[in-house]
Tab-separated table of C-alpha atoms in Angstrom:
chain	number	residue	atom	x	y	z
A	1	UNK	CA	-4.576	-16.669	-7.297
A	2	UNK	CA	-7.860	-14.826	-8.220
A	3	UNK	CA	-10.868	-16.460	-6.528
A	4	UNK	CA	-14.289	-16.068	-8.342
A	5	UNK	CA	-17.159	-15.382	-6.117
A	6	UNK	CA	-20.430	-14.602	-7.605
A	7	UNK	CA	-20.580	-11.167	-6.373
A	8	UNK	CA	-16.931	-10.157	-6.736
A	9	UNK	CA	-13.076	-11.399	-7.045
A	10	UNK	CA	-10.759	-11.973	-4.163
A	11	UNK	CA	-7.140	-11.846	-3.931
A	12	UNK	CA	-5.473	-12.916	-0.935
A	13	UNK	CA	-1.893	-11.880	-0.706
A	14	UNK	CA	-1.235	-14.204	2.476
A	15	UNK	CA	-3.167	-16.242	4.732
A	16	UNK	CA	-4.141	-15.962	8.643
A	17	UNK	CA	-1.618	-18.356	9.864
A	18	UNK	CA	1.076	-16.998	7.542
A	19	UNK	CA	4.201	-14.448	8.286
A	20	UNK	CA	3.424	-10.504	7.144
A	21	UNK	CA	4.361	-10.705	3.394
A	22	UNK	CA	7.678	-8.851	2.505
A	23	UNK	CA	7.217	-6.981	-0.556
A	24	UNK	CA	9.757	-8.308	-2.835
A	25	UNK	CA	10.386	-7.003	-6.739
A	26	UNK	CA	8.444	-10.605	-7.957
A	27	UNK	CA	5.551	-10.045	-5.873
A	28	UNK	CA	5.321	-6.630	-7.266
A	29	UNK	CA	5.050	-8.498	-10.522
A	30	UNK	CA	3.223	-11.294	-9.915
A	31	UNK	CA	0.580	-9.173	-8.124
A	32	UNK	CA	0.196	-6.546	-11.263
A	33	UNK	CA	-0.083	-9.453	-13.818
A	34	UNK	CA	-2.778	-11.208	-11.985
A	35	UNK	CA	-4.965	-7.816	-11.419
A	36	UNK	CA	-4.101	-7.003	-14.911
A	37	UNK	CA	-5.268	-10.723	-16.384
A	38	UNK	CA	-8.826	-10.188	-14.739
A	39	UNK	CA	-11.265	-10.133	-17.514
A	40	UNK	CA	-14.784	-10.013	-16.297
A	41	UNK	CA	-15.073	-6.673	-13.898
A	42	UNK	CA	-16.436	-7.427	-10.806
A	43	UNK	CA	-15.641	-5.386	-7.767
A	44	UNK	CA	-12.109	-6.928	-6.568
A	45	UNK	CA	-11.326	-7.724	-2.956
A	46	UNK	CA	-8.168	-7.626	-1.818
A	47	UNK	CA	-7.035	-9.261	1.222
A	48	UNK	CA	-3.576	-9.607	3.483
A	49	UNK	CA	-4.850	-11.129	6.874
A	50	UNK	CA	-0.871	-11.427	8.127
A	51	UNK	CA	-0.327	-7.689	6.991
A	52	UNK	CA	2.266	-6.040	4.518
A	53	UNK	CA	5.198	-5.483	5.956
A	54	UNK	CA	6.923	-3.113	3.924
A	55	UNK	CA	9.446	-4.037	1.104
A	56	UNK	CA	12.520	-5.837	1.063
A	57	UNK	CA	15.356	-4.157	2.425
A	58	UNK	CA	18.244	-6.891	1.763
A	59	UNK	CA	16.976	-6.474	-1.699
A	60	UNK	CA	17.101	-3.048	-1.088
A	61	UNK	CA	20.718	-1.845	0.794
A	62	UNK	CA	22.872	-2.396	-2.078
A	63	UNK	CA	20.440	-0.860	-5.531
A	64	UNK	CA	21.954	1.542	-7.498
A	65	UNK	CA	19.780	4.546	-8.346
A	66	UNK	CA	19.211	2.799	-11.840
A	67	UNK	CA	17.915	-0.554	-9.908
A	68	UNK	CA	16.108	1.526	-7.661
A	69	UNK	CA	14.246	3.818	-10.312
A	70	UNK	CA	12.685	0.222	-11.761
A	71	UNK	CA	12.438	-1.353	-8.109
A	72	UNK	CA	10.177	2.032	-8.044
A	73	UNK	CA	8.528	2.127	-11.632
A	74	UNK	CA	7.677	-1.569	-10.695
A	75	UNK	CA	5.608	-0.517	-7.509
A	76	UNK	CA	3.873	2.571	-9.169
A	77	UNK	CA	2.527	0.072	-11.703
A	78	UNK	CA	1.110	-2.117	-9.409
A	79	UNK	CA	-0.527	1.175	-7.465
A	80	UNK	CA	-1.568	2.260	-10.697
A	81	UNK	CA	-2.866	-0.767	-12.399
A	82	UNK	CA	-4.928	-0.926	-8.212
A	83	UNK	CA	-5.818	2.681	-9.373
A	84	UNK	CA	-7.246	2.183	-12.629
A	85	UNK	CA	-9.703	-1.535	-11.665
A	86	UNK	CA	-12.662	-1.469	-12.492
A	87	UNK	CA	-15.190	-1.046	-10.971
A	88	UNK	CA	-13.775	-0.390	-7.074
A	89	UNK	CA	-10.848	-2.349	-5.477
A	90	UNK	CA	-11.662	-2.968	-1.448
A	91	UNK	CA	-8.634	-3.759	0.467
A	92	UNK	CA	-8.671	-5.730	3.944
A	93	UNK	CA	-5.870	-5.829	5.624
A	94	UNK	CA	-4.653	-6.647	9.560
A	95	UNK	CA	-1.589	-6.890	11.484
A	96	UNK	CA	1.076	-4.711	9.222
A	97	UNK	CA	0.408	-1.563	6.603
A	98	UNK	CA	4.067	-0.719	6.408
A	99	UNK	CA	6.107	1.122	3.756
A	100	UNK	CA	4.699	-0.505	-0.173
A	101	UNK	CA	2.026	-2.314	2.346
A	102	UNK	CA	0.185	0.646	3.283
A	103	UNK	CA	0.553	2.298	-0.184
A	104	UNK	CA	-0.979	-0.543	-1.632
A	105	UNK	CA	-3.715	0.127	0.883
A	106	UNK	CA	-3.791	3.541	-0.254
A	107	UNK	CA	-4.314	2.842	-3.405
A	108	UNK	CA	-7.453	1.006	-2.807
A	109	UNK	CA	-10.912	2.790	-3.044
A	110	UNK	CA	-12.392	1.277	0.220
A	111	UNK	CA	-10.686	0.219	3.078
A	112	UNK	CA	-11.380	-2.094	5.944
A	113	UNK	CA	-8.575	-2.700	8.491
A	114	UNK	CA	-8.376	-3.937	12.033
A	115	UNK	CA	-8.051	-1.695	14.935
A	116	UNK	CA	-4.731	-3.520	16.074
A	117	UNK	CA	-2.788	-3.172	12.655
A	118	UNK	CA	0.786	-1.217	12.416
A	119	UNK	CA	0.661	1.610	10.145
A	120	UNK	CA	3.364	3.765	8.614
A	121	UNK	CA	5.793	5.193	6.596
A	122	UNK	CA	9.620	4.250	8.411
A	123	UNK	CA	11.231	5.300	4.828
A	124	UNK	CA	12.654	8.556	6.304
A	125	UNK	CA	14.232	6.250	9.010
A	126	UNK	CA	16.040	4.067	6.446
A	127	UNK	CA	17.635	6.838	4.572
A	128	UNK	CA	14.948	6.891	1.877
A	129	UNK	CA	11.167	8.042	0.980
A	130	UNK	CA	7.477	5.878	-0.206
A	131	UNK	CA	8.770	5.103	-3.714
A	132	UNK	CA	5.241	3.725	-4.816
A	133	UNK	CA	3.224	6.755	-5.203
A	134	UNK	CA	2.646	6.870	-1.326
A	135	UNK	CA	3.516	10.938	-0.586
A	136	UNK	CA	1.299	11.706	-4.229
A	137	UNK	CA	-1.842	9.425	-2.488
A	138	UNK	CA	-1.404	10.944	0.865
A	139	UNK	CA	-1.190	14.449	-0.121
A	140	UNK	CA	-4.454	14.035	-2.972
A	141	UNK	CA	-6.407	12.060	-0.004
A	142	UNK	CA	-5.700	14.963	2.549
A	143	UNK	CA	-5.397	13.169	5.180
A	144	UNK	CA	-5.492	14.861	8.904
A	145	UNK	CA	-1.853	14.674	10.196
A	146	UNK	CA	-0.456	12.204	7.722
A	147	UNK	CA	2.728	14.275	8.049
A	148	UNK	CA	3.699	12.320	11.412
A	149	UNK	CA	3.513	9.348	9.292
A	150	UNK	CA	5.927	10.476	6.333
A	151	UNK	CA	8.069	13.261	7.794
A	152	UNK	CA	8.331	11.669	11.599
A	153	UNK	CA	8.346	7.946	10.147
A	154	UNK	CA	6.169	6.895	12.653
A	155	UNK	CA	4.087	3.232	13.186
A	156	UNK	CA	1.061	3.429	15.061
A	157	UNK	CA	-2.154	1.247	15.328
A	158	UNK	CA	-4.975	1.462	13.099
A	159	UNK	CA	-7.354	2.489	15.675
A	160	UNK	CA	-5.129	5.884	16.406
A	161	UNK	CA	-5.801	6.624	12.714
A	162	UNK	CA	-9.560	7.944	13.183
A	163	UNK	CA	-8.303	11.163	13.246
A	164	UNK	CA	-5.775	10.808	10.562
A	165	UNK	CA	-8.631	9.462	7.826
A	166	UNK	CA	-6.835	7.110	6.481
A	167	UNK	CA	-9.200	4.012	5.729
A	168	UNK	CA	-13.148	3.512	5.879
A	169	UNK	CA	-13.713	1.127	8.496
A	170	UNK	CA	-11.543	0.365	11.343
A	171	UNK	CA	-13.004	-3.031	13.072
A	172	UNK	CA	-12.207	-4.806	16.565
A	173	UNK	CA	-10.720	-8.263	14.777
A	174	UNK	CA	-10.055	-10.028	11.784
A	175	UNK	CA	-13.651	-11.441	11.981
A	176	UNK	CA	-15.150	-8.006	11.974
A	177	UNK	CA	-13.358	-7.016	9.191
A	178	UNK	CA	-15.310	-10.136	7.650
A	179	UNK	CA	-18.764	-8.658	8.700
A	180	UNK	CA	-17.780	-5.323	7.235
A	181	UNK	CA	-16.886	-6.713	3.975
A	182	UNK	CA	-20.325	-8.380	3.802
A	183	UNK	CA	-22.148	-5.179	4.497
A	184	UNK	CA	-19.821	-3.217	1.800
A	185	UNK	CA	-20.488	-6.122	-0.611
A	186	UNK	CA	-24.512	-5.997	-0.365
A	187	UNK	CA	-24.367	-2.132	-0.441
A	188	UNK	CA	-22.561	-2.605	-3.963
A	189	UNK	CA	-25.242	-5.190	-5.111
A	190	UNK	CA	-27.730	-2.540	-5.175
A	191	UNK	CA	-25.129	0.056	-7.543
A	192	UNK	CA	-24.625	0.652	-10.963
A	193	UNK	CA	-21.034	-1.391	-12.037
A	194	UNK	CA	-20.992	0.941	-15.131
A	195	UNK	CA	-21.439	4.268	-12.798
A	196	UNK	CA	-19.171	3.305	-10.201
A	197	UNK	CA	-16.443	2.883	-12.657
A	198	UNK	CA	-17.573	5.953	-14.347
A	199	UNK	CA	-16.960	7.583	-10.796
A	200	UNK	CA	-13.766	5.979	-10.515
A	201	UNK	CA	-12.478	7.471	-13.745
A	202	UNK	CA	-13.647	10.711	-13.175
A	203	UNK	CA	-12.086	10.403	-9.647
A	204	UNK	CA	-8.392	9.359	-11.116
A	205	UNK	CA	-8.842	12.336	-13.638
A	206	UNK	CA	-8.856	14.602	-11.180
A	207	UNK	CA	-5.911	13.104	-8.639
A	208	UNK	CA	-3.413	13.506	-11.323
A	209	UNK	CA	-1.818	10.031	-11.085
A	210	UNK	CA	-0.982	9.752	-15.139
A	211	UNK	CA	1.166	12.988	-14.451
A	212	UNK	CA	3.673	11.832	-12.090
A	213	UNK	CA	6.941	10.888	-14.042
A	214	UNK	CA	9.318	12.385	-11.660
A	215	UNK	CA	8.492	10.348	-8.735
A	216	UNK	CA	10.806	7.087	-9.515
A	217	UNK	CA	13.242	9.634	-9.663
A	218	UNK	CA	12.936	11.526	-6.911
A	219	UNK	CA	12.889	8.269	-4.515
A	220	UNK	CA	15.974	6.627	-6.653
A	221	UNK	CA	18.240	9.626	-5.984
A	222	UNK	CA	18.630	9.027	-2.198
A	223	UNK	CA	19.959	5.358	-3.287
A	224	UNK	CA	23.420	5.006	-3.248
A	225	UNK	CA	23.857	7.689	-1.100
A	226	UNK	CA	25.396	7.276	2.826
A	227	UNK	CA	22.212	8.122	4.380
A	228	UNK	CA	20.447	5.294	2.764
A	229	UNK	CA	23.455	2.813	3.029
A	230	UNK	CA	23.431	3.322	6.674
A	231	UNK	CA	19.823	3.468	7.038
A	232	UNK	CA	18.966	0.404	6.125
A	233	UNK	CA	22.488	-1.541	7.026
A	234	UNK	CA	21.385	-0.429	10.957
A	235	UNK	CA	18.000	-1.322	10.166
A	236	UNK	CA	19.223	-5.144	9.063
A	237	UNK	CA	21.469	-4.777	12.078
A	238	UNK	CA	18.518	-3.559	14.635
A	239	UNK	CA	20.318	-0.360	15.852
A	240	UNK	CA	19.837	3.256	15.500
A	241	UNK	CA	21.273	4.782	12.491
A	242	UNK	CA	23.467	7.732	12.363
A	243	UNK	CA	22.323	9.970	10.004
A	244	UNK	CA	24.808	12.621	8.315
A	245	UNK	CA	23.047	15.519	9.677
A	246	UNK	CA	22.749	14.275	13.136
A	247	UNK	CA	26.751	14.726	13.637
């Protein structure tokens, strides 16, 4: 649900005392409907104090490249329709940034995380790639040795990402993150609406993200496929996976 605060609109995708949220294909839904329904444009906040732990992989093992293509389409709409808010999108996030969860991230314009939250891309250890846009955002952001994170599939903390550049502010604790907001929200009071969405649009021209119509297909071809069957059945079964390549 959409909460209307006088200076802005928050969205909280869990709660503090609730399990990381599993990206599932009706959350990607529900999510992109109720950004999409927002009618007055206030800057939109967008919160996940339990983290985003990546998508769902039961969901996942057994897609066909046709059910993966719209499991993808589905998650580049929601990154898009993130993309194109107006006027600027500020995501806070602690705990997980995994997978869908940290492209979600990415697509925000500002971001505020805690210094303890998991980030990464583990796609490459599941058989797969980021279906949602994530290699396109990571590549137009430039991020310093974002690599590690998509071709190595590694998770590190937040705090170990200063160097890679991957949010704006990285605070001690969820109450921090708080304070930061604030500051972030009283620095926008004193801006243009109309010119930071002007920004914004100019901004999107130039990363390209109309323009991408091959992605969904790239990420759906490694479905159905033994790399990605194996993947993500030893991921569901907590062992390593044995890759075709590594034989």
């Amino acid at each position: 649900m959409i909460r209307d605060c006088s200076s802005h609109y928050e969205l909280a995708i869990n709660a503090l005392s609730e399990k990381p949220t599993v990206i599932s294909s009706s959350i990607i839904g529900e999510l992109t409907t109720t950004i999409q329904k927002v009618e007055k444009r206030k800057p939109l906040v967008l919160y996940a104090p339990s983290g985003i732990a990546g998508a769902n992989i039961k969901e996942m093992i057994d897609m066909t490249k046709e059910e993966a293509e719209a499991f993808s389409l589905a998650g580049i709409k929601l990154v898009k329709t993130l993309l194109a808010y107006e006027p600027i999108v500020i995501g806070v996030f602690d705990r997980y940034l995994l997978g869908g969860g940290l492209e979600i991230a990415l697509a925000c314009d500002l971001t505020i995380v805690t210094e303890s939250c998991k980030v990464g891309f583990p796609e490459v250890t599941l058989g797969i790639t980021p279906g949602w846009l994530g290699i396109e955002l990571c590549a137009i952001k430039n991020a310093a040795l974002i690599q590690e994170l998509l071709f190595l599939g590694k998770i590190i903390e937040a705090k170990q990402s200063y160097s890679y550049s991957l949010f704006n502010s990285i605070c001690q604790n969820w109450q921090t993150t708080q304070d930061e907001l604030a500051r972030m929200i009283d620095q926008l009071d004193i801006c243009s609406y109309a010119a930071i969405a002007s920004a914004k649009r100019q901004y999107r021209r130039s990363l390209n993200v109309d323009n991408l119509s091959e992605s969904a297909k790239t990420f759906s071809s490694l479905f159905e496929e033994k790399d990605q069957i194996e993947g993500m059945k030893a991921y569901l079964e907590k062992r390593k996976a044995s890759f075709l390549q590594h034989k």
